[in-house]
PDB file of C-alpha atoms in Angstrom:
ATOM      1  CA  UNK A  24     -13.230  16.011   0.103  1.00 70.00           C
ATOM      2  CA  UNK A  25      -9.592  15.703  -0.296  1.00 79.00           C
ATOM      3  CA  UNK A  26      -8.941  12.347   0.835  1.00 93.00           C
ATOM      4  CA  UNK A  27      -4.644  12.002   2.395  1.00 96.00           C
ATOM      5  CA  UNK A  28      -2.935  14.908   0.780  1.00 96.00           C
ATOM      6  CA  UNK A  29       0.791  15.612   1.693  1.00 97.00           C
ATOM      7  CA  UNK A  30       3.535  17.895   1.758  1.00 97.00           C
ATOM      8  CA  UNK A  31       5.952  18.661   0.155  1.00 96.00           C
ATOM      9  CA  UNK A  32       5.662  16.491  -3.457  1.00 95.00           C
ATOM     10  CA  UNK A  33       9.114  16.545  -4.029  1.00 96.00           C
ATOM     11  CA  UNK A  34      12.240  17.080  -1.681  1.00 96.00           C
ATOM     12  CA  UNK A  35      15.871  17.076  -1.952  1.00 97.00           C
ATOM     13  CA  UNK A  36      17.945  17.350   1.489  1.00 96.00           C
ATOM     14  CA  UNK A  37      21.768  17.386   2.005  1.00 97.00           C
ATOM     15  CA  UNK A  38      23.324  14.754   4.191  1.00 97.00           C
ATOM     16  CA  UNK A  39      22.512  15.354   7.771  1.00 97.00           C
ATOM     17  CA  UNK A  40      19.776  17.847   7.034  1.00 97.00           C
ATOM     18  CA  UNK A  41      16.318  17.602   8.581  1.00 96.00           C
ATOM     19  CA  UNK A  42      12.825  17.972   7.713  1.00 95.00           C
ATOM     20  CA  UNK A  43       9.285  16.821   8.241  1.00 97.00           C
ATOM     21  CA  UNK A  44       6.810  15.371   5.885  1.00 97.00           C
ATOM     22  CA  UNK A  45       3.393  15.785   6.580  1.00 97.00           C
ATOM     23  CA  UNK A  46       0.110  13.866   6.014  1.00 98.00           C
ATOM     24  CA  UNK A  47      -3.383  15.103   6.397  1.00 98.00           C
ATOM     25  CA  UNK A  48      -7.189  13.450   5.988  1.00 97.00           C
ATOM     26  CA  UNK A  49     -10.192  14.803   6.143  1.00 95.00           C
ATOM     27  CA  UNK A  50     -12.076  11.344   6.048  1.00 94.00           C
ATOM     28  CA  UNK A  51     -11.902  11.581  10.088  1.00 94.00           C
ATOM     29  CA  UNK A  52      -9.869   7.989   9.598  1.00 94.00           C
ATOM     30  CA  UNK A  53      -9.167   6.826  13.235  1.00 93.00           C
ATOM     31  CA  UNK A  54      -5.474   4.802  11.747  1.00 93.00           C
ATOM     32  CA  UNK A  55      -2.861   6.531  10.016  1.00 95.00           C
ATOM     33  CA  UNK A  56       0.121   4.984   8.268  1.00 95.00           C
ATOM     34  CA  UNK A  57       3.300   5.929   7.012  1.00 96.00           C
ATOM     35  CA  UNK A  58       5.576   3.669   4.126  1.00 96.00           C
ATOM     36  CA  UNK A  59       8.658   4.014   2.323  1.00 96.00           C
ATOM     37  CA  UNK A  60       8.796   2.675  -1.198  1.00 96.00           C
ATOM     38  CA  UNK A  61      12.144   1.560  -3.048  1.00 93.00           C
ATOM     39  CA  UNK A  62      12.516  -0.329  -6.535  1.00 86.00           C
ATOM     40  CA  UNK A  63      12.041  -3.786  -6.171  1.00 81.00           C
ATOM     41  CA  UNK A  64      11.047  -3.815  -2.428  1.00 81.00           C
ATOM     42  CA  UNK A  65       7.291  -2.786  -2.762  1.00 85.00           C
ATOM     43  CA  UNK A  66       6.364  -0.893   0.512  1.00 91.00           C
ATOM     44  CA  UNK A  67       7.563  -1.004   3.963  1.00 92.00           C
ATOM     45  CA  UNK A  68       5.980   0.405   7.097  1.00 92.00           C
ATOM     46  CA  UNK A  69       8.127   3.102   8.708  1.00 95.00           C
ATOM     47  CA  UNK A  70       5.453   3.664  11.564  1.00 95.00           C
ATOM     48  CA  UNK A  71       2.023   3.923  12.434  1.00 93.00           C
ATOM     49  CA  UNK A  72      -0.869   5.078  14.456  1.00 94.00           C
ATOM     50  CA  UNK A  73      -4.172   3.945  15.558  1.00 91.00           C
ATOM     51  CA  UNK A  74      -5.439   7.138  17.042  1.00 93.00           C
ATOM     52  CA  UNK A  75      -4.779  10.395  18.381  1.00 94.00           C
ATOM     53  CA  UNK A  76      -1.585  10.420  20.215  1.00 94.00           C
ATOM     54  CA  UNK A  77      -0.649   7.210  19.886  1.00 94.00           C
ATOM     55  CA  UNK A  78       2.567   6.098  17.522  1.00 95.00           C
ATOM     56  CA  UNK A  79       3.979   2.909  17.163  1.00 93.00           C
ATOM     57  CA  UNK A  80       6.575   1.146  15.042  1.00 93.00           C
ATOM     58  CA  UNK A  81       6.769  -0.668  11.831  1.00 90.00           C
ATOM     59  CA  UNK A  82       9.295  -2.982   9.724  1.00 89.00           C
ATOM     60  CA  UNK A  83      11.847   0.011   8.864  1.00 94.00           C
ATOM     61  CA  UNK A  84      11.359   2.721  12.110  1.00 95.00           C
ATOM     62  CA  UNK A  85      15.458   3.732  11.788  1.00 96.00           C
ATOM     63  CA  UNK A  86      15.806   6.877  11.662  1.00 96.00           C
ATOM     64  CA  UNK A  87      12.368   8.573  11.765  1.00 97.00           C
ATOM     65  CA  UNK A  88      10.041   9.645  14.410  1.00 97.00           C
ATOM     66  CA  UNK A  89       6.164  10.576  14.098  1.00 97.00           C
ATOM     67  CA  UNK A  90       4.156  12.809  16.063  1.00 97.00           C
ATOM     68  CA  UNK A  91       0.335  12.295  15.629  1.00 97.00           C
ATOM     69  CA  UNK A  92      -0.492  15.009  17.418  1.00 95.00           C
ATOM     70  CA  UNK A  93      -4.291  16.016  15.732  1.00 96.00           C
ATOM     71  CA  UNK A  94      -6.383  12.824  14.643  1.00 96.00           C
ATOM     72  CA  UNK A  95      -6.346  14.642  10.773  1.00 97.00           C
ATOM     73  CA  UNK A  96      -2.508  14.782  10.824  1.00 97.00           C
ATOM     74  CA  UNK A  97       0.307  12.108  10.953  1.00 98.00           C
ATOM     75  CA  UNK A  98       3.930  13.940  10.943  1.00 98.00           C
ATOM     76  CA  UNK A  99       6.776  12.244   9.779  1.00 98.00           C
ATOM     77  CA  UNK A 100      10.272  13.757  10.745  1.00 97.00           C
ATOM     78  CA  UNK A 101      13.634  13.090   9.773  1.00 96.00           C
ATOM     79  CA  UNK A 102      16.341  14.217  12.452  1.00 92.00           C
ATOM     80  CA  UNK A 103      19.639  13.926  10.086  1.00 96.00           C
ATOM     81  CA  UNK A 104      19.249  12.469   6.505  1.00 96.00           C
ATOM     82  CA  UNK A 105      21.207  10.032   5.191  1.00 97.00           C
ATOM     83  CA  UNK A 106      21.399   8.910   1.755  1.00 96.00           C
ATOM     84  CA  UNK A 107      19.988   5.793   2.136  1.00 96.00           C
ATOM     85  CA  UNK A 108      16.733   7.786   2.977  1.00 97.00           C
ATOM     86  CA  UNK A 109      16.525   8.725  -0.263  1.00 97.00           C
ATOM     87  CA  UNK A 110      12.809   6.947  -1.171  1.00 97.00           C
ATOM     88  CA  UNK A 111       9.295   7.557  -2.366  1.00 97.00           C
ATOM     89  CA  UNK A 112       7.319   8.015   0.809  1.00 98.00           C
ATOM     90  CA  UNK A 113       3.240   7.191   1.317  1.00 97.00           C
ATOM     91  CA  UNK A 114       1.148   8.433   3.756  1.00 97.00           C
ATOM     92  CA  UNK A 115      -2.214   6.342   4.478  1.00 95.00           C
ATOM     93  CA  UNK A 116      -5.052   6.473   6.740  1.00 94.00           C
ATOM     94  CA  UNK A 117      -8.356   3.604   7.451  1.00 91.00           C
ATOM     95  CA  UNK A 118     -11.328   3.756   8.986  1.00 88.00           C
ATOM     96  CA  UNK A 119     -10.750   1.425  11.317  1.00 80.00           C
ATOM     97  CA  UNK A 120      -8.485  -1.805  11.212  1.00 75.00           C
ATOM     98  CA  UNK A 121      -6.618  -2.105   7.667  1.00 69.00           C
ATOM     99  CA  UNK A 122      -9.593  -4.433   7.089  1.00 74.00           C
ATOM    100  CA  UNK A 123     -11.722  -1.888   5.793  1.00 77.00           C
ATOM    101  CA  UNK A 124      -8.683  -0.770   3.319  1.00 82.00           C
ATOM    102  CA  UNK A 125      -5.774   1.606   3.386  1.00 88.00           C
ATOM    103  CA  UNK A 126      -6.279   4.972   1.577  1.00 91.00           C
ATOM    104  CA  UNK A 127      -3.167   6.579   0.091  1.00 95.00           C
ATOM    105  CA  UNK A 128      -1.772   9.925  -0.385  1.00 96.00           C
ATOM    106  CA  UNK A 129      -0.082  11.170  -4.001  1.00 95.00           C
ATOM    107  CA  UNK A 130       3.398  10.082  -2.454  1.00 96.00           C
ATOM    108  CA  UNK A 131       6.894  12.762  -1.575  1.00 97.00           C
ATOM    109  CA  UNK A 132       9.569  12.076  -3.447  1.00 96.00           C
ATOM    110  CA  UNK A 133      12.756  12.519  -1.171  1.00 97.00           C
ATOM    111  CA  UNK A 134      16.462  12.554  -2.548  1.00 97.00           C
ATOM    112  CA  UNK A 135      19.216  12.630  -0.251  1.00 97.00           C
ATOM    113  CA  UNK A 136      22.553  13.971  -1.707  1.00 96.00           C
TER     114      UNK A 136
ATOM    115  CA  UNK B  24       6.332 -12.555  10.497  1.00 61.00           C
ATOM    116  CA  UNK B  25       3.940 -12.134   7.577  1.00 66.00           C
ATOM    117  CA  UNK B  26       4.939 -12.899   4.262  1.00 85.00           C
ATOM    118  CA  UNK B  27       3.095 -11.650   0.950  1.00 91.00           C
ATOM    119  CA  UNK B  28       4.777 -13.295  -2.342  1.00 94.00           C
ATOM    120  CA  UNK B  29       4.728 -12.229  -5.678  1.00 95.00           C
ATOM    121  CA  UNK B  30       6.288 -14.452  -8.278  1.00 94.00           C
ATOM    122  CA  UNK B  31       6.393 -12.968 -11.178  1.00 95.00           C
ATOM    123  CA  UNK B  32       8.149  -9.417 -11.619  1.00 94.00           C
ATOM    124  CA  UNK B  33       6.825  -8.967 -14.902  1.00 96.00           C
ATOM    125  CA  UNK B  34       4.180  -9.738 -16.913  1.00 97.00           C
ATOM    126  CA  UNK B  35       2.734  -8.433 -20.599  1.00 97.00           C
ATOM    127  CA  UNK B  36      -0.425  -9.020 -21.886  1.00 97.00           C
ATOM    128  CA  UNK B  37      -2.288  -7.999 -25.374  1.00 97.00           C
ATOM    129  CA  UNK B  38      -4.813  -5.264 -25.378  1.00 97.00           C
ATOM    130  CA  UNK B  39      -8.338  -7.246 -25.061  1.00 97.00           C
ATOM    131  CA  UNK B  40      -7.380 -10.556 -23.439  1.00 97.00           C
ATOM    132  CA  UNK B  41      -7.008 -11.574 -20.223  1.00 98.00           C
ATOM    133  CA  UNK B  42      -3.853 -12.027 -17.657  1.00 98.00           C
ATOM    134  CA  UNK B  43      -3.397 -13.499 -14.218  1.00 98.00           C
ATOM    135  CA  UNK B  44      -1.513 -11.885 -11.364  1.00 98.00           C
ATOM    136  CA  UNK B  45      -0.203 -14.431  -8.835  1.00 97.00           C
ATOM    137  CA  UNK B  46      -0.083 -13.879  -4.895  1.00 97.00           C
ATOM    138  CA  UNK B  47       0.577 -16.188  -2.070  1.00 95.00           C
ATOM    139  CA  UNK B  48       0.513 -15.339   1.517  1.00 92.00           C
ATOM    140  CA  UNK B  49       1.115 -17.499   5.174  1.00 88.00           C
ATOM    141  CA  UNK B  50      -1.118 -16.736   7.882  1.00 82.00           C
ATOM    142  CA  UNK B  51      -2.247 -18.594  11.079  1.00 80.00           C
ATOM    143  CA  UNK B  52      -5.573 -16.553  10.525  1.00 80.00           C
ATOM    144  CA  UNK B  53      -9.052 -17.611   9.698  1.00 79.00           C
ATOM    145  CA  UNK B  54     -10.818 -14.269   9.145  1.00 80.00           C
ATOM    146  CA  UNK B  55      -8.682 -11.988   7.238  1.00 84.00           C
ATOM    147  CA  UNK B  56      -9.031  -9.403   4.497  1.00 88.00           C
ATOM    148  CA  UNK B  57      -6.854  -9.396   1.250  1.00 91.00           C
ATOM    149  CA  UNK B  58      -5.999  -6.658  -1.232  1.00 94.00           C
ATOM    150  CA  UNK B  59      -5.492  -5.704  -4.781  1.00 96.00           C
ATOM    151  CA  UNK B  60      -3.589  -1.920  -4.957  1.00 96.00           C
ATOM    152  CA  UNK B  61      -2.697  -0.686  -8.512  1.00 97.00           C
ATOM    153  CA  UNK B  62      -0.095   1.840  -8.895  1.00 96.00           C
ATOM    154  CA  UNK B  63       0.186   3.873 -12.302  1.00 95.00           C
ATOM    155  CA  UNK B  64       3.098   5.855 -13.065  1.00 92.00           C
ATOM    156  CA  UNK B  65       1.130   8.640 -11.810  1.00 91.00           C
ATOM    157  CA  UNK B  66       2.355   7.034  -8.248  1.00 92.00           C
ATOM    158  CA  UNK B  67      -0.859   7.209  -6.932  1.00 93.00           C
ATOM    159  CA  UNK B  68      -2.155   3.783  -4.970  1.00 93.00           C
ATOM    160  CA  UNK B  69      -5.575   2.481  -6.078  1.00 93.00           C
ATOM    161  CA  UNK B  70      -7.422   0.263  -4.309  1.00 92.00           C
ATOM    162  CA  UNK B  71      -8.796  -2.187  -6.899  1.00 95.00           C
ATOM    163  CA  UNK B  72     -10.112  -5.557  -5.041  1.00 95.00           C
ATOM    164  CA  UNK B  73     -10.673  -6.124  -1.245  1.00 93.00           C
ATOM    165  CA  UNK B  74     -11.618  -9.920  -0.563  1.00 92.00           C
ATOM    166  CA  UNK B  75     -13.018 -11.314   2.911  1.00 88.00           C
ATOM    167  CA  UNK B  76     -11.342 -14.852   3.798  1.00 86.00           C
ATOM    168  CA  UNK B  77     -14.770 -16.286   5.311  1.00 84.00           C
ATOM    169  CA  UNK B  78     -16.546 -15.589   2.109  1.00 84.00           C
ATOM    170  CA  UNK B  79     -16.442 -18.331  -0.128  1.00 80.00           C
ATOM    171  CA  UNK B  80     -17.317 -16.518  -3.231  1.00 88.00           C
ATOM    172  CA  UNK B  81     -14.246 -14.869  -5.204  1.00 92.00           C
ATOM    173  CA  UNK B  82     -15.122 -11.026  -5.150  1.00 92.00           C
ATOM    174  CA  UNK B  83     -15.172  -9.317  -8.713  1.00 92.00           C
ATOM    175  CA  UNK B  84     -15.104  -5.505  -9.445  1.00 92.00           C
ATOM    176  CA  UNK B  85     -15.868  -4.586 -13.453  1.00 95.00           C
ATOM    177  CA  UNK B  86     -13.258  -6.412 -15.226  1.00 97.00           C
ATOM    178  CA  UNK B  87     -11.066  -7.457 -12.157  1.00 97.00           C
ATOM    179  CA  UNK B  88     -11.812 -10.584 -10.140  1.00 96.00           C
ATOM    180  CA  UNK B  89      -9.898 -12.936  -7.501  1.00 96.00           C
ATOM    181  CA  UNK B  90      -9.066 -16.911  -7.849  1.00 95.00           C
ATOM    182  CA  UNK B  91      -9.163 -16.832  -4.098  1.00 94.00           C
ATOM    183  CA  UNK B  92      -7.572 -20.727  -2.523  1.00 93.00           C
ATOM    184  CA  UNK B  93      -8.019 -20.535   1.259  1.00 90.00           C
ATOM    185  CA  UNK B  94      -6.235 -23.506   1.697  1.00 91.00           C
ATOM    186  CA  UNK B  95      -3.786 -22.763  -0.778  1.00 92.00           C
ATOM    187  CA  UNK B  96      -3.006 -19.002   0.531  1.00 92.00           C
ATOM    188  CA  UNK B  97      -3.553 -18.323  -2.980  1.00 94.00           C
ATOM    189  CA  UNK B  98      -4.730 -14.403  -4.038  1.00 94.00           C
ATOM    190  CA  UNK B  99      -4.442 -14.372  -7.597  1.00 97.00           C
ATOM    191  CA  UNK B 100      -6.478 -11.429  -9.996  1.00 97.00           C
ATOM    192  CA  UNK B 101      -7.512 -11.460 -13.257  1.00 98.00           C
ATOM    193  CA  UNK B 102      -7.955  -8.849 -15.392  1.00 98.00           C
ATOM    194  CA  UNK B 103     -10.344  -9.362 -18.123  1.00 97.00           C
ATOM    195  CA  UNK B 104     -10.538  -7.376 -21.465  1.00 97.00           C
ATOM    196  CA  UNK B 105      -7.021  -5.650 -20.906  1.00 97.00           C
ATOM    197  CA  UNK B 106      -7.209  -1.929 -21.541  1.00 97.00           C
ATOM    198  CA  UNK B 107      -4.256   0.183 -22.057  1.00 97.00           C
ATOM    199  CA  UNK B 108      -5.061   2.036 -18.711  1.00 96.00           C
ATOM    200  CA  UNK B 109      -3.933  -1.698 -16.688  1.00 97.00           C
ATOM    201  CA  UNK B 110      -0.570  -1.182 -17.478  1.00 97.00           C
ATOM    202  CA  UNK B 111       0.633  -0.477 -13.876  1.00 97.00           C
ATOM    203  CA  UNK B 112       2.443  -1.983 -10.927  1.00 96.00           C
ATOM    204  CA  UNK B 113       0.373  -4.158  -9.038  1.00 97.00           C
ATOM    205  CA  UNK B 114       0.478  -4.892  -5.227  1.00 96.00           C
ATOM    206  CA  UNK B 115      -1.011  -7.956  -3.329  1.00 95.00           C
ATOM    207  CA  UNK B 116      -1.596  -7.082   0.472  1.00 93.00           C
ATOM    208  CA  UNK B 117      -2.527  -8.426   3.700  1.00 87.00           C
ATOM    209  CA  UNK B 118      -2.869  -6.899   7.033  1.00 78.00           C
ATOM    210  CA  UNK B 119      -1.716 -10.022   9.313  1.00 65.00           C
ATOM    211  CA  UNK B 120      -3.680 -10.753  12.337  1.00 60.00           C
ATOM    212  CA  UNK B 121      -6.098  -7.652  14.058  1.00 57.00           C
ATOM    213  CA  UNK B 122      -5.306  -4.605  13.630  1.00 61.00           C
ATOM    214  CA  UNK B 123      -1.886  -5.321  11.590  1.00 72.00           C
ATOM    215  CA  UNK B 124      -0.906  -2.539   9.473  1.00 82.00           C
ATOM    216  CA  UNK B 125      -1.289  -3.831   5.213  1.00 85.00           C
ATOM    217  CA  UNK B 126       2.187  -6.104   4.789  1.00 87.00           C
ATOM    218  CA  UNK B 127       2.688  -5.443   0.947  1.00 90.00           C
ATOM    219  CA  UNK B 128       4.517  -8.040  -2.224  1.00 92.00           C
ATOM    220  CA  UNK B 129       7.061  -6.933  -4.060  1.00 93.00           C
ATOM    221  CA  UNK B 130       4.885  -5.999  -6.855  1.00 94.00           C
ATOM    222  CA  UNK B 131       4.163  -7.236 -10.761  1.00 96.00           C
ATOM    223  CA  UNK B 132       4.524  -4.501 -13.581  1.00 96.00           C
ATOM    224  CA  UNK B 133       1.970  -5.442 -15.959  1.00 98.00           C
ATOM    225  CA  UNK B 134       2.206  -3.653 -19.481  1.00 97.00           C
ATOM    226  CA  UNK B 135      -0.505  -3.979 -21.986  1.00 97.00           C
ATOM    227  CA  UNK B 136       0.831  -4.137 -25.929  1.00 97.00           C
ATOM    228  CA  UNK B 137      -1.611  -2.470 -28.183  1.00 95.00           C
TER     229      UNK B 137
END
């Protein structure tokens, strides 16, 4: 049981480059979530879903788009990177409502030069 | 919007004795969940306390436990017996109302001194 795993680890992009992160769970977790994480800001929602198919937005949605296309994968895409997208980035997934507690991936490091 | 607070960026503590972690939060809820994440430098988020708002008792996990004020909005954890493996960034959260993704503080960095 691998728990949220995702890919890459570590990324560095040029300016207007794009890519996609991904985020898999084999805990058959109905939400999936993904945050950004900068020093001295704690973490910030990007976006989120609560089940197959369905995407919606949290406190920082500039400049990404998800696709959660499979209910054991949660896509995270950047179109043209920008520096300021340089960030740690978590992937998470729940049971059900965040009640029952968020479980997080190992984190992708992305640096935008 | 929802609002998790952390106060103190910083704290230290001495191997062996205890420390407390401050969080406040505002909510118009009654039944809510609050968490506890720890964050090594490995990166890697831990879940360390989960506490239900309609239970009155404080929940406790090994050496961690909650002082948990309803009325205050007050979260705060204690760890007891400090270990050099609590030294870690620690993260109060709250998921709002329903289904409300986790809103995270700002964090405290907690180092333990041998």
């Amino acid at each position: 049981n691998a728990g949220v795993t995702q890919t890459p680890k570590f990324r560095v992009l040029k300016t207007g480059q794009s890519m996609t992160l991904l985020c898999a769970q084999d805990m058959n977790h109905e939400y999936m979530y993904w945050y950004r994480q900068d020093p001295g800001m704690g973490l910030r929602l990007i976006h989120y879903s609560v089940g197959e198919g369905t995407t919606a937005k949290g406190e920082v949605p500039d400049g990404y788009n998800v696709s959660r296309l499979k209910k054991q994968n949660f896509l995270l895409g950047l179109e043209s990177a920008a520096p300021s997208q340089t960030s740690v980035y978590f992937c998470a997934s729940s049971l059900g409502s965040p009640g029952f507690g968020q479980y997080f991936g190992p984190g992708t490091r992305l640096t935008v030069t | 919007a929802q609002t998790v607070t952390q106060s103190q960026p910083e704290m230290s503590v001495q191997e062996a004795e205890t420390v407390t972690l401050s969080c406040t939060y505002d909510t118009s809820e009654s039944d809510y969940y609050l968490f506890w994440y720890k964050q090594p430098p490995s990166r890697q988020m831990i879940l360390v306390i989960r506490q239900e708002a309609y239970k009155q008792q404080n929940a406790t996990e090994n050496r961690f436990s909650v002082n948990f004020q309803k009325a205050a909005k007050s979260f705060s954890l204690k760890i007891s017996d400090s270990q050099l493996g609590d030294a870690a960034m620690y993260f109060c959260a709250y998921p709002g109302s329903g289904n409300t993704p986790l809103v995270f503080g700002k964090g405290t960095r907690l180092s333990v001194i041998a």
